[in-house]
């Protein structure tokens, strides 16, 4: 029968084939989706029985759909729960005195072996399930349904759009022993208690030794530890070798320090609390560190398979900011990067999620309230963002800070947002650790079967307030009256084990004392703690800290001209039978023709990508429409006009040993997609990850990701990242939200000091390249350096095809590099020097070409291509040759209160002081504005005329 296929992922017979979901770009590198299984429908006999016993079918389906509403899932019993009439069988005309056949309707668990000898009594049939012909009483049906659906776990899966998933769930929870309140084996129960006990003792110890510490303890939610322990174990035994774990503050210290989990040194924790750094400061100049609730750890946790084989799993907790849920997409990116390494080496055998898994813990208020949650869930099933299913655990306090659930969300459950992707949800009572472990087991089996996200809603409470120094009864008197009158979760479980003779009073007391003594011993040694430097290991072992003396800030990024030509040609080489769009034939011809003269930005970019790929690097560009480019300039991916098959020439034409280009056309998300790419960059230094905004202004939606992960990760967590943000920038009359990438924000976020020394400690690079060659060198430099640093590019719009901005191949050959400043060939006797950046140079150049020769001969222009780090030495050398300089101007197209002006002004003044210039630098640009730009064409033209006049005349 069909249900025999639901126990595990198997290769199905010809009558039960699996079908892969097809997308139009399924041949491109990095395209991966989970296998989708199509199982047989009900047999005719089952359908006949479902029709004949429709009232019973309605009753069973109602319990499956609504049972969670009556389940015993709230330890405080404070949830507003109305009577659930749908659970009453009398509503469906069912009679207690009648027996009903279950074929095609309901599963029963296998019956135990008969205790009465066969010779004296005939046992009941043991063949059970929707495919069997068993007939049972309504009383037994009701009892079974209540045990499964209205106990300590509330199942929500009937909203899942896939029939196969609903069938799997009903069969699994109605027949599997793990779904019922049968006792665990003694060893497992003792292990669960030790996890709970150690968490409680750690929190007590910290409260005693550090009474003023906000530790965000696990008290009230200790069941999250056996939940994670169970998840780690079943993952290891299923062949998963790597788990990427993200979580907020709550319970982090208990998870870190438990010897069976992350085994983080309590001595290191105590030293950090006392004010010592968590890293060796001599190896990381400029690092600031972070608070204890953001600490990270990694460990290979050992397990044994049933056969006794070693099955270790590496669990890595990511660092996180206090911007709740922001770490979610970063964790997805790290997991995807680990998975991609496997997909490259075994593309056919290795499926998504086989070896790497993402696990995310959430707070209930944050899960319901933070938009990044929805953005991240939206990535889960996308071919270039999925990683084989994430297990989510909501540590649900039914309160956010001091806000009750009724004011924190509009939905019934905090988990309801996950229904947007048809995600099954298991609500479980945190007072019952064994039920929590069972919920984890079921959730993991679902993830393994379907490789989709699944949510465990762990309903618990906070014994203290938002932190241990808070008084929650100010706003929640009734909730905390209940909490303060009840035993702790570890105490409740300890009592149950004592009643079962699993644990004695003496052994429990002894184990508590031993763990407290261990913590005391660690506390006594904290002054001697010396942190290790572990920032650059494994894949990062050949990289250096950017402030080190042997950091190579400006490597040779030139490439042999013949190679450049080969790569440029390869980038537009298509199969003979490929049906290219008619208008793109001109694009191909133009690229080939330009190789004889000067190339545009798209060609230079393709040459940068191809040359890096030939050197063994992978490239990944994500964003909306990145395959063709927002301005139809890139066309790195071609779509056959008849078959819609896709072709990425650089992946096919550079040889098998080359790296790969992944074009990840993304959902309409900024924050989650950018965070995802940050995670990719953390995991793989041989990958060039690029996030491209449709317009630079759109990075606004990712501002918190920029602030917390891109700008500060190196200083806070010693994390290097080669992430590139390409943000189209330039004023061309498009008005607000389509003109500026907010240059001023990135420059404000730069820690660039006003010094002429090297800038090894700087946290980001911000560049505004005005030629294709400059873009070429920037991209190559990002990978050729022996360290990684975020690169923000104010990328061009109107210059993409401009012949004025084109570059010759000679500007990209060996011996050439990126130039922080570019100068015109004007005479050094010029009396006026105009400093500017980016596209505005060409606006001024065109105006200058139309002015009289006498005026133009007295003006020289210098472009600052790299604003952060500020090119002090280069600018000093450039300006010192203008001995007759009488006037120096900063010209920009952005408003006075925006753009680079406030950043460059004091730095240019430093340079002018250095060369002995006594005058002041003047400003030539738009007036201060509340918006980025005007949206009236006539006004825009008038502003352009005014800022040109202010600069040139």
PDB file of C-alpha atoms in Angstrom, residues 821-824 833-837 841 860-864 875 878-879 882 890:
ATOM      1  CA  UNK A 821      42.984  58.578  -7.754  1.00  0.00           C
ATOM      2  CA  UNK A 822      42.888  59.368 -11.486  1.00  0.00           C
ATOM      3  CA  UNK A 823      44.159  62.628 -12.930  1.00  0.00           C
ATOM      4  CA  UNK A 824      43.465  64.356 -16.228  1.00  0.00           C
ATOM      5  CA  UNK A 833      41.903  72.042  -9.296  1.00  0.00           C
ATOM      6  CA  UNK A 834      38.549  70.271  -9.118  1.00  0.00           C
ATOM      7  CA  UNK A 835      38.285  67.142  -7.017  1.00  0.00           C
ATOM      8  CA  UNK A 836      35.346  64.839  -7.678  1.00  0.00           C
ATOM      9  CA  UNK A 837      34.314  61.199  -7.747  1.00  0.00           C
ATOM     10  CA  UNK A 841      33.622  63.761 -13.597  1.00  0.00           C
ATOM     11  CA  UNK A 860      42.629  70.353 -13.822  1.00  0.00           C
ATOM     12  CA  UNK A 861      40.425  67.580 -12.469  1.00  0.00           C
ATOM     13  CA  UNK A 862      41.307  64.782 -10.095  1.00  0.00           C
ATOM     14  CA  UNK A 863      38.999  61.836  -9.509  1.00  0.00           C
ATOM     15  CA  UNK A 864      39.038  60.157  -6.107  1.00  0.00           C
ATOM     16  CA  UNK A 875      46.328  62.765  -3.256  1.00  0.00           C
ATOM     17  CA  UNK A 878      48.891  64.533  -7.045  1.00  0.00           C
ATOM     18  CA  UNK A 879      48.184  67.988  -5.594  1.00  0.00           C
ATOM     19  CA  UNK A 882      50.156  72.209  -8.842  1.00  0.00           C
ATOM     20  CA  UNK A 890      35.166  69.632  -4.256  1.00  0.00           C
TER      21      UNK A 890
END
